[in-house]
CSV table of C-alpha atoms and ligand atoms in Angstrom, one decimal:
chain,number,residue,atom,x,y,z
A,1,UNK,CA,-21.7,19.0,-13.3
A,2,UNK,CA,-21.3,15.3,-14.6
A,3,UNK,CA,-19.0,13.1,-12.3
A,4,UNK,CA,-18.2,13.6,-8.7
A,5,UNK,CA,-15.4,12.2,-6.9
A,6,UNK,CA,-15.5,11.6,-3.1
A,7,UNK,CA,-11.8,11.7,-1.9
A,8,UNK,CA,-8.6,13.8,-3.2
A,9,UNK,CA,-6.2,10.8,-2.0
A,10,UNK,CA,-4.2,8.8,-5.0
A,11,UNK,CA,-7.8,7.1,-6.0
A,12,UNK,CA,-9.3,10.1,-6.1
A,13,UNK,CA,-6.9,12.3,-7.6
A,14,UNK,CA,-5.6,10.0,-10.2
A,15,UNK,CA,-9.4,9.1,-11.5
A,16,UNK,CA,-10.4,13.0,-11.7
A,17,UNK,CA,-7.0,13.9,-13.8
A,18,UNK,CA,-7.7,10.9,-16.1
A,19,UNK,CA,-11.0,11.9,-16.5
A,20,UNK,CA,-9.8,15.4,-17.1
A,21,UNK,CA,-8.1,13.6,-20.0
A,22,UNK,CA,-11.2,12.7,-21.4
A,23,UNK,CA,-12.5,16.2,-21.1
A,24,UNK,CA,-15.0,15.5,-18.6
A,25,UNK,CA,-16.4,17.5,-16.3
A,26,UNK,CA,-15.7,16.8,-12.6
A,27,UNK,CA,-15.8,18.2,-9.2
A,28,UNK,CA,-13.9,16.6,-6.2
A,29,UNK,CA,-14.8,16.5,-2.6
A,30,UNK,CA,-12.2,16.1,-0.3
A,31,UNK,CA,-12.5,16.4,4.1
A,32,UNK,CA,-9.1,17.2,4.7
A,33,UNK,CA,-7.2,20.7,3.9
A,34,UNK,CA,-4.2,18.8,2.2
A,35,UNK,CA,-4.6,17.0,-1.2
A,36,UNK,CA,-3.3,13.5,-1.1
A,37,UNK,CA,-5.0,11.3,1.7
A,38,UNK,CA,-2.6,8.9,3.3
A,39,UNK,CA,0.3,10.1,0.8
A,40,UNK,CA,2.3,12.6,4.1
A,41,UNK,CA,4.9,14.2,4.1
A,42,UNK,CA,5.7,16.3,6.6
A,43,UNK,CA,9.4,17.6,8.0
A,44,UNK,CA,10.6,17.6,11.1
A,45,UNK,CA,13.9,19.5,12.4
A,46,UNK,CA,14.9,19.3,9.1
A,47,UNK,CA,14.2,15.7,8.0
A,48,UNK,CA,12.0,15.2,5.5
A,49,UNK,CA,9.8,12.1,6.9
A,50,UNK,CA,6.8,9.9,5.2
A,51,UNK,CA,3.9,9.4,7.3
A,52,UNK,CA,2.2,6.5,5.5
A,53,UNK,CA,4.4,5.4,2.8
A,54,UNK,CA,7.7,5.4,1.9
A,55,UNK,CA,8.4,4.7,-1.9
A,56,UNK,CA,7.1,4.0,-5.3
A,57,UNK,CA,8.7,2.7,-7.8
A,58,UNK,CA,8.8,4.6,-11.4
A,59,UNK,CA,7.0,2.4,-13.6
A,60,UNK,CA,5.5,3.5,-17.0
A,61,UNK,CA,2.1,5.2,-15.2
A,62,UNK,CA,3.9,6.8,-12.9
A,63,UNK,CA,6.7,8.1,-15.2
A,64,UNK,CA,4.1,9.6,-17.7
A,65,UNK,CA,2.5,11.5,-14.8
A,66,UNK,CA,5.7,12.8,-13.6
A,67,UNK,CA,6.4,13.7,-17.0
A,68,UNK,CA,3.4,15.2,-17.6
A,69,UNK,CA,3.2,17.1,-14.2
A,70,UNK,CA,7.0,18.2,-14.9
A,71,UNK,CA,8.4,16.4,-11.5
A,72,UNK,CA,11.1,14.7,-13.5
A,73,UNK,CA,14.1,17.1,-12.0
A,74,UNK,CA,12.4,17.0,-8.2
A,75,UNK,CA,12.6,13.4,-8.3
A,76,UNK,CA,15.5,11.1,-5.2
A,77,UNK,CA,16.6,8.0,-6.9
A,78,UNK,CA,16.9,5.1,-4.1
A,79,UNK,CA,19.6,2.1,-4.4
A,80,UNK,CA,17.6,-0.6,-5.4
A,81,UNK,CA,20.7,-2.8,-5.0
A,82,UNK,CA,20.6,-3.3,-0.9
A,83,UNK,CA,19.2,-6.1,0.9
A,84,UNK,CA,15.9,-6.7,3.1
A,85,UNK,CA,16.6,-7.9,6.6
A,86,UNK,CA,14.4,-10.8,8.5
A,87,UNK,CA,14.8,-10.4,12.1
A,88,UNK,CA,15.0,-13.7,13.3
A,89,UNK,CA,15.9,-15.9,16.4
A,90,UNK,CA,17.6,-12.3,17.8
A,91,UNK,CA,19.3,-11.7,14.7
A,92,UNK,CA,19.1,-9.9,11.1
A,93,UNK,CA,19.4,-12.1,8.3
A,94,UNK,CA,18.8,-11.2,4.7
A,95,UNK,CA,16.0,-12.0,3.1
A,96,UNK,CA,16.6,-14.3,-0.1
A,97,UNK,CA,15.6,-11.6,-2.6
A,98,UNK,CA,18.2,-12.0,-5.0
A,99,UNK,CA,20.1,-15.3,-6.1
A,100,UNK,CA,23.1,-14.5,-4.3
A,101,UNK,CA,21.5,-14.4,-1.2
A,102,UNK,CA,19.1,-17.0,-2.1
A,103,UNK,CA,22.4,-19.6,-1.6
A,104,UNK,CA,24.3,-17.7,1.6
A,105,UNK,CA,21.3,-16.4,3.5
A,106,UNK,CA,21.4,-18.1,7.1
A,107,UNK,CA,17.9,-17.3,7.4
A,108,UNK,CA,17.0,-20.6,5.6
A,109,UNK,CA,18.4,-23.8,6.0
A,110,UNK,CA,19.6,-25.8,2.9
A,111,UNK,CA,16.7,-28.3,3.5
A,112,UNK,CA,14.3,-25.5,3.5
A,113,UNK,CA,16.7,-23.9,0.1
A,114,UNK,CA,16.6,-27.1,-1.5
A,115,UNK,CA,12.9,-28.0,-0.9
A,116,UNK,CA,12.0,-24.7,-3.1
A,117,UNK,CA,13.1,-26.6,-5.9
A,118,UNK,CA,10.4,-29.1,-5.7
A,119,UNK,CA,7.8,-26.0,-6.6
A,120,UNK,CA,7.8,-26.8,-10.4
A,121,UNK,CA,6.1,-30.0,-9.2
A,122,UNK,CA,3.4,-28.1,-7.4
A,123,UNK,CA,-0.8,-27.3,-8.9
A,124,UNK,CA,-2.0,-23.4,-8.4
A,125,UNK,CA,-4.1,-21.8,-5.9
A,126,UNK,CA,-6.8,-23.9,-4.8
A,127,UNK,CA,-10.5,-22.7,-3.8
A,128,UNK,CA,-10.2,-20.9,0.0
A,129,UNK,CA,-6.7,-21.8,-0.1
A,130,UNK,CA,-5.3,-19.5,2.6
A,131,UNK,CA,-1.6,-17.5,1.4
A,132,UNK,CA,0.2,-19.7,3.7
A,133,UNK,CA,-1.8,-22.3,3.0
A,134,UNK,CA,-0.4,-21.9,-0.3
A,135,UNK,CA,3.3,-20.8,0.2
A,136,UNK,CA,4.0,-24.1,2.4
A,137,UNK,CA,2.1,-26.7,-0.5
A,138,UNK,CA,4.4,-24.4,-2.8
A,139,UNK,CA,7.8,-23.7,-1.5
A,140,UNK,CA,7.9,-25.7,2.3
A,141,UNK,CA,6.8,-24.5,5.8
A,142,UNK,CA,10.6,-23.3,6.2
A,143,UNK,CA,9.9,-20.6,3.3
A,144,UNK,CA,6.5,-20.2,4.0
A,145,UNK,CA,6.4,-18.9,7.5
A,146,UNK,CA,10.1,-17.7,7.8
A,147,UNK,CA,10.7,-15.6,4.2
A,148,UNK,CA,7.7,-15.4,1.2
A,149,UNK,CA,4.6,-15.2,4.9
A,150,UNK,CA,5.3,-12.4,6.2
A,151,UNK,CA,7.4,-10.9,3.0
A,152,UNK,CA,3.9,-10.5,1.9
A,153,UNK,CA,1.3,-10.6,4.6
A,154,UNK,CA,3.6,-8.0,6.4
A,155,UNK,CA,2.6,-5.2,4.2
A,156,UNK,CA,-0.8,-5.0,5.6
A,157,UNK,CA,-0.4,-6.4,8.5
A,158,UNK,CA,-2.7,-9.3,8.3
A,159,UNK,CA,-1.2,-13.1,8.8
A,160,UNK,CA,-0.8,-15.2,5.4
A,161,UNK,CA,-2.9,-17.7,7.2
A,162,UNK,CA,-6.1,-15.6,7.2
A,163,UNK,CA,-5.9,-14.3,4.1
A,164,UNK,CA,-7.2,-16.0,1.2
A,165,UNK,CA,-4.9,-16.3,-2.2
A,166,UNK,CA,-7.9,-15.9,-3.8
A,167,UNK,CA,-8.9,-12.7,-2.9
A,168,UNK,CA,-5.0,-11.4,-2.5
A,169,UNK,CA,-1.7,-12.8,-3.1
A,170,UNK,CA,-3.3,-14.7,-6.1
A,171,UNK,CA,-5.0,-11.2,-7.9
A,172,UNK,CA,-0.7,-9.8,-8.5
A,173,UNK,CA,0.3,-12.9,-9.7
A,174,UNK,CA,-2.7,-12.6,-12.0
A,175,UNK,CA,-0.9,-9.5,-12.7
A,176,UNK,CA,2.1,-10.6,-13.6
A,177,UNK,CA,1.1,-12.8,-15.2
A,178,UNK,CA,2.2,-16.1,-13.4
A,179,UNK,CA,0.3,-19.4,-15.0
A,180,UNK,CA,1.8,-22.6,-13.4
A,181,UNK,CA,4.6,-22.6,-11.6
A,182,UNK,CA,6.8,-18.9,-9.7
A,183,UNK,CA,10.2,-20.5,-9.7
A,184,UNK,CA,9.9,-21.1,-13.2
A,185,UNK,CA,8.2,-17.5,-13.9
A,186,UNK,CA,11.3,-15.9,-11.7
A,187,UNK,CA,13.6,-17.8,-13.6
A,188,UNK,CA,12.6,-16.3,-17.0
A,189,UNK,CA,12.1,-12.8,-16.1
A,190,UNK,CA,16.0,-12.8,-14.6
A,191,UNK,CA,17.3,-15.4,-18.2
A,192,UNK,CA,15.6,-11.7,-19.9
A,193,UNK,CA,17.1,-9.7,-18.2
A,194,UNK,CA,13.8,-8.1,-17.2
A,195,UNK,CA,14.7,-4.6,-15.7
A,196,UNK,CA,12.2,-3.6,-12.3
A,197,UNK,CA,11.5,0.3,-12.5
A,198,UNK,CA,13.4,1.9,-10.0
A,199,UNK,CA,12.8,2.9,-6.1
A,200,UNK,CA,11.7,6.3,-6.3
A,201,UNK,CA,10.5,9.3,-3.6
A,202,UNK,CA,11.2,13.5,-4.3
A,203,UNK,CA,12.8,16.1,-3.3
A,204,UNK,CA,10.1,16.7,-0.5
A,205,UNK,CA,9.3,13.6,0.1
A,206,UNK,CA,6.2,11.5,-2.2
A,207,UNK,CA,3.8,13.6,-1.1
A,208,UNK,CA,5.1,16.6,-4.2
A,209,UNK,CA,3.0,13.9,-6.6
A,210,UNK,CA,-0.5,14.6,-5.5
A,211,UNK,CA,0.1,18.2,-4.8
A,212,UNK,CA,1.3,18.8,-8.3
A,213,UNK,CA,-1.6,16.1,-9.6
A,214,UNK,CA,-4.2,18.9,-7.1
A,215,UNK,CA,-2.5,22.2,-8.0
A,216,UNK,CA,-3.5,21.0,-12.4
A,217,UNK,CA,-6.6,20.3,-11.4
A,218,UNK,CA,-7.7,23.3,-8.8
A,219,UNK,CA,-10.1,24.3,-10.0
A,220,UNK,CA,-11.9,21.5,-9.5
A,221,UNK,CA,-11.4,20.3,-6.3
A,222,UNK,CA,-12.9,21.7,-3.1
A,223,UNK,CA,-10.5,20.5,0.1
A,224,UNK,CA,-12.5,20.6,3.3
A,225,UNK,CA,-15.6,19.8,1.9
A,226,UNK,CA,-16.4,16.4,3.5
A,227,UNK,CA,-19.3,15.0,1.8
A,228,UNK,CA,-22.0,13.7,4.7
A,229,UNK,CA,-24.5,11.9,1.9
A,230,UNK,CA,-25.1,10.6,-1.5
A,231,UNK,CA,-28.3,10.1,-2.3
A,232,UNK,CA,-30.0,9.0,-5.8
A,233,UNK,CA,-32.4,11.8,-7.8
A,234,UNK,CA,-33.9,10.2,-10.8
A,235,UNK,CA,-31.3,9.1,-13.1
A,236,UNK,CA,-28.5,11.1,-11.2
A,237,UNK,CA,-27.7,11.1,-7.7
A,238,UNK,CA,-27.0,14.3,-5.7
A,239,UNK,CA,-24.3,15.0,-3.3
A,240,UNK,CA,-24.3,16.1,-0.2
A,241,UNK,CA,-21.9,18.6,1.8
A,242,UNK,CA,-22.3,21.5,4.3
A,243,UNK,CA,-21.6,24.0,1.9
A,244,UNK,CA,-24.7,22.4,-0.1
A,245,UNK,CA,-26.1,20.1,-2.9
A,246,UNK,CA,-24.3,19.2,-6.3
A,247,UNK,CA,-26.1,17.1,-9.0
A,248,UNK,CA,-24.0,14.4,-10.6
A,249,UNK,CA,-24.6,11.6,-13.4
A,250,UNK,CA,-21.8,9.4,-11.7
A,251,UNK,CA,-20.4,9.3,-8.4
A,252,UNK,CA,-16.8,8.1,-7.8
A,253,UNK,CA,-16.5,6.4,-4.2
A,254,UNK,CA,-12.5,6.4,-3.6
A,255,UNK,CA,-12.9,6.7,0.3
A,256,UNK,CA,-11.6,3.8,2.8
A,257,UNK,CA,-14.5,1.4,3.1
A,258,UNK,CA,-15.9,2.4,6.0
A,259,UNK,CA,-16.7,5.7,5.2
A,260,UNK,CA,-17.8,4.7,1.9
A,261,UNK,CA,-20.1,2.1,3.2
A,262,UNK,CA,-21.8,4.8,5.6
A,263,UNK,CA,-22.1,7.4,2.1
A,264,UNK,CA,-23.5,3.9,0.5
A,265,UNK,CA,-26.5,3.8,2.9
A,266,UNK,CA,-28.8,5.6,1.2
A,267,UNK,CA,-28.1,4.5,-2.8
A,268,UNK,CA,-27.7,0.9,-2.3
A,269,UNK,CA,-28.4,-0.2,1.9
A,270,UNK,CA,-27.1,-4.3,0.4
A,271,UNK,CA,-23.8,-2.8,-1.5
A,272,UNK,CA,-23.6,-0.6,1.2
A,273,UNK,CA,-23.8,-3.9,4.2
A,274,UNK,CA,-21.6,-6.0,1.7
A,275,UNK,CA,-18.5,-2.9,2.4
A,276,UNK,CA,-18.9,-2.2,6.0
A,277,UNK,CA,-17.5,-6.0,5.4
A,278,UNK,CA,-14.0,-5.8,4.5
A,279,UNK,CA,-11.7,-5.1,7.8
A,280,UNK,CA,-8.4,-2.7,7.7
A,281,UNK,CA,-5.7,-2.4,10.2
A,282,UNK,CA,-4.5,0.3,12.3
A,283,UNK,CA,-1.1,1.1,12.0
A,284,UNK,CA,1.4,3.0,13.9
A,285,UNK,CA,4.0,4.7,11.8
A,286,UNK,CA,7.1,6.3,14.1
A,287,UNK,CA,9.6,8.2,12.8
A,288,UNK,CA,13.3,7.4,14.9
A,289,UNK,CA,16.7,9.4,14.3
A,290,UNK,CA,19.5,7.1,14.6
A,291,UNK,CA,23.3,7.1,14.0
A,292,UNK,CA,23.3,3.0,13.1
A,293,UNK,CA,25.3,2.9,9.5
A,294,UNK,CA,23.6,-0.4,8.1
A,295,UNK,CA,23.2,-1.1,4.3
A,296,UNK,CA,19.7,-1.8,3.6
A,297,UNK,CA,16.1,-1.4,2.8
A,298,UNK,CA,15.2,-2.2,6.2
A,299,UNK,CA,14.1,-5.5,8.2
A,300,UNK,CA,10.6,-7.2,9.0
A,301,UNK,CA,10.3,-8.8,12.4
A,302,UNK,CA,9.4,-12.1,12.8
A,303,UNK,CA,10.5,-13.5,16.0
A,304,UNK,CA,7.7,-13.1,18.6
A,305,UNK,CA,7.3,-10.0,21.3
A,306,UNK,CA,7.8,-7.3,19.4
A,307,UNK,CA,5.3,-4.5,19.1
A,308,UNK,CA,7.1,-3.8,15.9
A,309,UNK,CA,6.4,-5.4,12.6
A,310,UNK,CA,9.1,-3.9,10.4
A,311,UNK,CA,11.4,-1.2,9.7
A,312,UNK,CA,11.9,1.2,6.2
A,313,UNK,CA,16.1,2.8,6.8
A,314,UNK,CA,15.3,6.3,4.3
A,315,UNK,CA,18.6,6.4,5.5
A,316,UNK,CA,20.6,4.2,3.5
A,317,UNK,CA,17.6,3.4,0.8
A,318,UNK,CA,16.7,7.3,0.0
A,319,UNK,CA,19.7,9.0,1.3
A,320,UNK,CA,17.9,10.4,4.4
A,321,UNK,CA,20.2,11.7,6.8
A,322,UNK,CA,19.4,9.1,10.2
A,323,UNK,CA,16.0,8.8,9.7
A,324,UNK,CA,14.6,4.8,10.1
A,325,UNK,CA,10.5,4.7,9.7
A,326,UNK,CA,9.1,1.7,12.2
A,327,UNK,CA,5.2,0.4,11.5
A,328,UNK,CA,4.3,-1.1,14.6
A,329,UNK,CA,1.5,-2.9,16.3
A,330,UNK,CA,-0.4,-3.0,12.9
A,331,UNK,CA,-4.0,-4.7,14.3
A,332,UNK,CA,-3.4,-4.7,17.8
A,333,UNK,CA,-6.3,-1.2,18.7
A,334,UNK,CA,-4.7,-2.0,22.3
A,335,UNK,CA,-2.1,-1.3,22.1
A,336,UNK,CA,-2.3,1.5,19.3
A,337,UNK,CA,-4.7,3.0,22.2
A,338,UNK,CA,-1.3,4.6,24.1
A,339,UNK,CA,-0.5,8.0,23.7
A,340,UNK,CA,1.2,8.7,21.3
A,341,UNK,CA,4.9,9.3,23.3
A,342,UNK,CA,4.3,5.4,24.6
A,343,UNK,CA,3.9,4.2,20.9
A,344,UNK,CA,6.9,6.0,19.3
A,345,UNK,CA,9.3,5.0,23.3
A,346,UNK,CA,8.2,0.9,22.1
A,347,UNK,CA,9.4,1.2,18.5
A,348,UNK,CA,12.8,3.3,19.8
A,349,UNK,CA,13.8,0.7,22.2
A,350,UNK,CA,13.0,-2.0,20.0
A,351,UNK,CA,15.1,-0.6,16.9
A,352,UNK,CA,17.7,-0.4,19.4
A,353,UNK,CA,17.4,-4.4,20.2
A,354,UNK,CA,17.3,-5.6,17.2
A,355,UNK,CA,20.0,-3.0,15.3
A,356,UNK,CA,22.0,-2.6,18.3
A,357,UNK,CA,22.0,1.6,17.6
A,358,UNK,CA,20.3,3.5,20.3
A,359,UNK,CA,17.4,6.1,18.8
A,360,UNK,CA,15.2,9.2,19.4
A,361,UNK,CA,11.9,9.6,18.3
A,362,UNK,CA,11.0,12.5,15.5
A,363,UNK,CA,7.7,11.8,15.5
A,364,UNK,CA,4.7,8.7,16.2
A,365,UNK,CA,0.9,9.3,14.7
A,366,UNK,CA,-1.1,5.9,14.3
A,367,UNK,CA,-3.5,5.9,10.6
A,368,UNK,CA,-6.4,5.3,11.1
A,369,UNK,CA,-8.5,2.9,9.5
A,370,UNK,CA,-4.9,1.9,8.3
A,371,UNK,CA,-4.2,-0.8,5.8
A,372,UNK,CA,-7.0,-2.7,4.0
A,373,UNK,CA,-5.9,-6.1,6.1
A,374,UNK,CA,-7.5,-8.1,2.5
A,375,UNK,CA,-8.1,-11.1,5.3
A,376,UNK,CA,-11.2,-13.3,4.7
A,377,UNK,CA,-13.6,-10.8,5.0
A,378,UNK,CA,-12.9,-10.0,1.6
A,379,UNK,CA,-14.8,-12.8,0.3
A,380,UNK,CA,-17.6,-10.3,0.2
A,381,UNK,CA,-16.7,-8.6,-2.6
A,382,UNK,CA,-17.8,-11.4,-4.6
A,383,UNK,CA,-21.1,-10.5,-3.2
A,384,UNK,CA,-20.6,-6.6,-4.1
A,385,UNK,CA,-23.1,-5.4,-6.9
A,386,UNK,CA,-22.6,-1.5,-7.4
A,387,UNK,CA,-26.1,0.7,-9.0
A,388,UNK,CA,-25.6,1.6,-12.4
A,389,UNK,CA,-23.5,5.2,-11.5
A,390,UNK,CA,-21.6,4.3,-9.1
A,391,UNK,CA,-17.9,3.3,-9.1
A,392,UNK,CA,-15.6,2.2,-6.6
A,393,UNK,CA,-11.9,3.1,-7.0
A,394,UNK,CA,-10.9,2.4,-3.8
A,395,UNK,CA,-7.3,0.6,-2.4
A,396,UNK,CA,-9.3,-2.0,-0.9
A,397,UNK,CA,-11.2,-2.7,-4.3
A,398,UNK,CA,-7.6,-3.6,-6.0
A,399,UNK,CA,-3.8,-2.9,-5.2
A,400,UNK,CA,-3.5,-0.7,-2.8
A,401,UNK,CA,-0.3,0.5,-4.0
A,402,UNK,CA,0.2,3.6,-5.6
A,403,UNK,CA,1.5,2.5,-8.7
A,404,UNK,CA,-2.1,0.6,-8.7
A,405,UNK,CA,-4.0,3.5,-7.7
A,406,UNK,CA,-3.2,5.7,-10.6
A,407,UNK,CA,-3.6,3.0,-12.8
A,408,UNK,CA,-7.0,2.7,-10.9
A,409,UNK,CA,-8.3,5.9,-11.7
A,410,UNK,CA,-7.5,5.1,-15.0
A,411,UNK,CA,-9.3,2.3,-15.5
A,412,UNK,CA,-12.4,4.6,-13.8
A,413,UNK,CA,-11.8,7.5,-15.9
A,414,UNK,CA,-12.1,5.1,-18.9
A,415,UNK,CA,-15.2,3.5,-18.0
A,416,UNK,CA,-16.9,6.0,-17.3
A,417,UNK,CA,-15.8,7.8,-21.2
A,418,UNK,CA,-17.0,4.4,-22.4
A,419,UNK,CA,-20.6,4.2,-20.8
B,1,FAD,C1,1.2,2.9,6.3
B,1,FAD,C2,1.3,2.5,4.8
B,1,FAD,C3,2.4,2.1,4.2
B,1,FAD,C4,1.9,2.6,2.5
B,1,FAD,N1,3.4,2.3,1.7
B,1,FAD,C5,3.5,2.1,0.6
B,1,FAD,C6,4.4,1.9,-0.2
B,1,FAD,O1,5.2,2.2,0.2
B,1,FAD,N2,4.3,2.5,-1.5
B,1,FAD,C7,3.0,2.2,-2.0
B,1,FAD,O2,2.8,2.8,-3.8
B,1,FAD,N3,1.6,2.1,-1.1
B,1,FAD,C8,1.9,2.4,0.0
B,1,FAD,N4,1.3,2.7,0.6
B,1,FAD,C9,-0.5,1.9,0.2
B,1,FAD,C10,-1.3,3.3,-0.3
B,1,FAD,O3,-0.5,4.5,-0.2
B,1,FAD,C11,-2.0,3.6,-0.4
B,1,FAD,O4,-3.2,2.7,-0.3
B,1,FAD,C12,-2.9,4.6,-1.5
B,1,FAD,O5,-2.3,5.9,-1.1
B,1,FAD,C13,-4.3,4.9,-0.7
B,1,FAD,O6,-4.6,5.7,-1.5
B,1,FAD,P1,-6.7,5.9,-1.7
B,1,FAD,O7,-6.4,7.2,-2.7
B,1,FAD,O8,-7.0,4.9,-2.1
B,1,FAD,O9,-7.5,6.8,0.0
B,1,FAD,P2,-6.6,8.0,0.9
B,1,FAD,O10,-5.9,8.2,0.4
B,1,FAD,O11,-7.5,6.4,2.0
B,1,FAD,O12,-8.1,9.1,0.1
B,1,FAD,C14,-9.2,8.9,0.5
B,1,FAD,C15,-9.2,10.9,0.7
B,1,FAD,O13,-11.0,10.4,1.1
B,1,FAD,C16,-10.8,11.9,2.0
B,1,FAD,N5,-13.0,11.7,2.9
B,1,FAD,C17,-12.8,10.6,4.0
B,1,FAD,N6,-13.8,10.8,4.1
B,1,FAD,C18,-14.1,11.9,3.4
B,1,FAD,C19,-15.7,12.3,2.8
B,1,FAD,N7,-17.2,12.2,3.2
B,1,FAD,N8,-15.7,13.0,1.7
B,1,FAD,C20,-14.6,13.7,1.2
B,1,FAD,N9,-13.7,13.5,0.9
B,1,FAD,C21,-13.3,11.3,2.6
B,1,FAD,C22,-9.4,11.4,3.2
B,1,FAD,O14,-9.8,12.3,3.4
B,1,FAD,C23,-8.3,11.1,1.9
B,1,FAD,O15,-7.5,12.3,1.6
B,1,FAD,C24,0.8,2.8,2.2
B,1,FAD,C25,-0.3,2.2,2.9
B,1,FAD,C26,0.0,2.6,4.0
B,1,FAD,C27,-1.7,2.7,4.7
């Protein structure tokens, strides 16, 4: 055996898939009895529910994987032309994500909208600038605090004021090739008619993708086999599990930071200490059933006093009848320690407050460690140095989304193949 991969979530499965494509010998160890990690689809009372991500975009890397795994017929396309809302000052208001919504939304005052036009005169991110400070300098206080800040930081459950641009938003801007003005970049895209890949899921849920990746590489993936330790042995590494020990020339860690840190301890204690600093936000995921007939992708809550961070309208976005997914209590460990029934009830009550429609709870769960926070603890990234033949391909190192995880797996496999 030459490469050991720890974890069979989207990072581990992608690394396994692309290493196999390169002809490498690979053995993957997964603690759970199912592949997919945080991507977990279940069926409750006949409804397909997603415990982790709700959907992805059919960008080139995803499409090529879908073709390779013969999953095209199972794709379920979402409706892209629907608004996203902010619950602000007791009302659902359209987020300005299209030119039409930017002009008509009552989320921002005319003064706030006009301030955006000054953005091309502002400079790029400064060292140690927070996302909130950066967005305020670029677009003004109103846009930063009522739209762009909550929209971006809400994805991770972290306050925009606690995120450094350099380790979060800045990386996304670099990837899209935004050098100067964001506004000019968006206008160019609009004039060129650049199309955003469509929103998709699969008929039986997103876990269809990791399950198909597992099936394609089943002979090299051990489920229900948690790695209990890794240690150097000459130029190789020994990977310990309850079933025995395997030797590997290279080890790829794809587990969340706390597990990666624990497993790195005997390999390189300094690297382990650095990785242990990355913070996560636990998050509650509550699936609701409701007759609410609003059209949209969902809402973010801006008003204070709510435990709900936001809600995805699977019903209207993906045609999943009557299903709405609320994310609650991100980072609020005390609230998330409550019984899932209590968490679910609170989510249902708040959904009714926001939409005016009653909701019943289909399912409630808390994800731990949850989402990488991308907060100030990410400054530790600069100190991270890994020993030879140790790779980390995990959401805390780069893009957390599924598309980013596929790209990460491909990059890691290419790096190993080069070596
Ligand atoms: C609530 C939420 C919503 C999201 N929504 C979206 C979305 O809508 N669209 C999108 O594109 N992305 C979304 N994401 C992000 C994306 O789903 C994740 O970043 C991505 O799936 C993480 O994959 P991963 O393989 O890096 O990690 P994980 O999925 O965490 O996989 C790690 C794997 O390692 C295994 N493991 C742990 N310990 C051991 C051990 N000792 N030995 C062996 N195996 C071990 C675990 O069982 C797990 O399977 C969301 C994330 C969250 C948390």
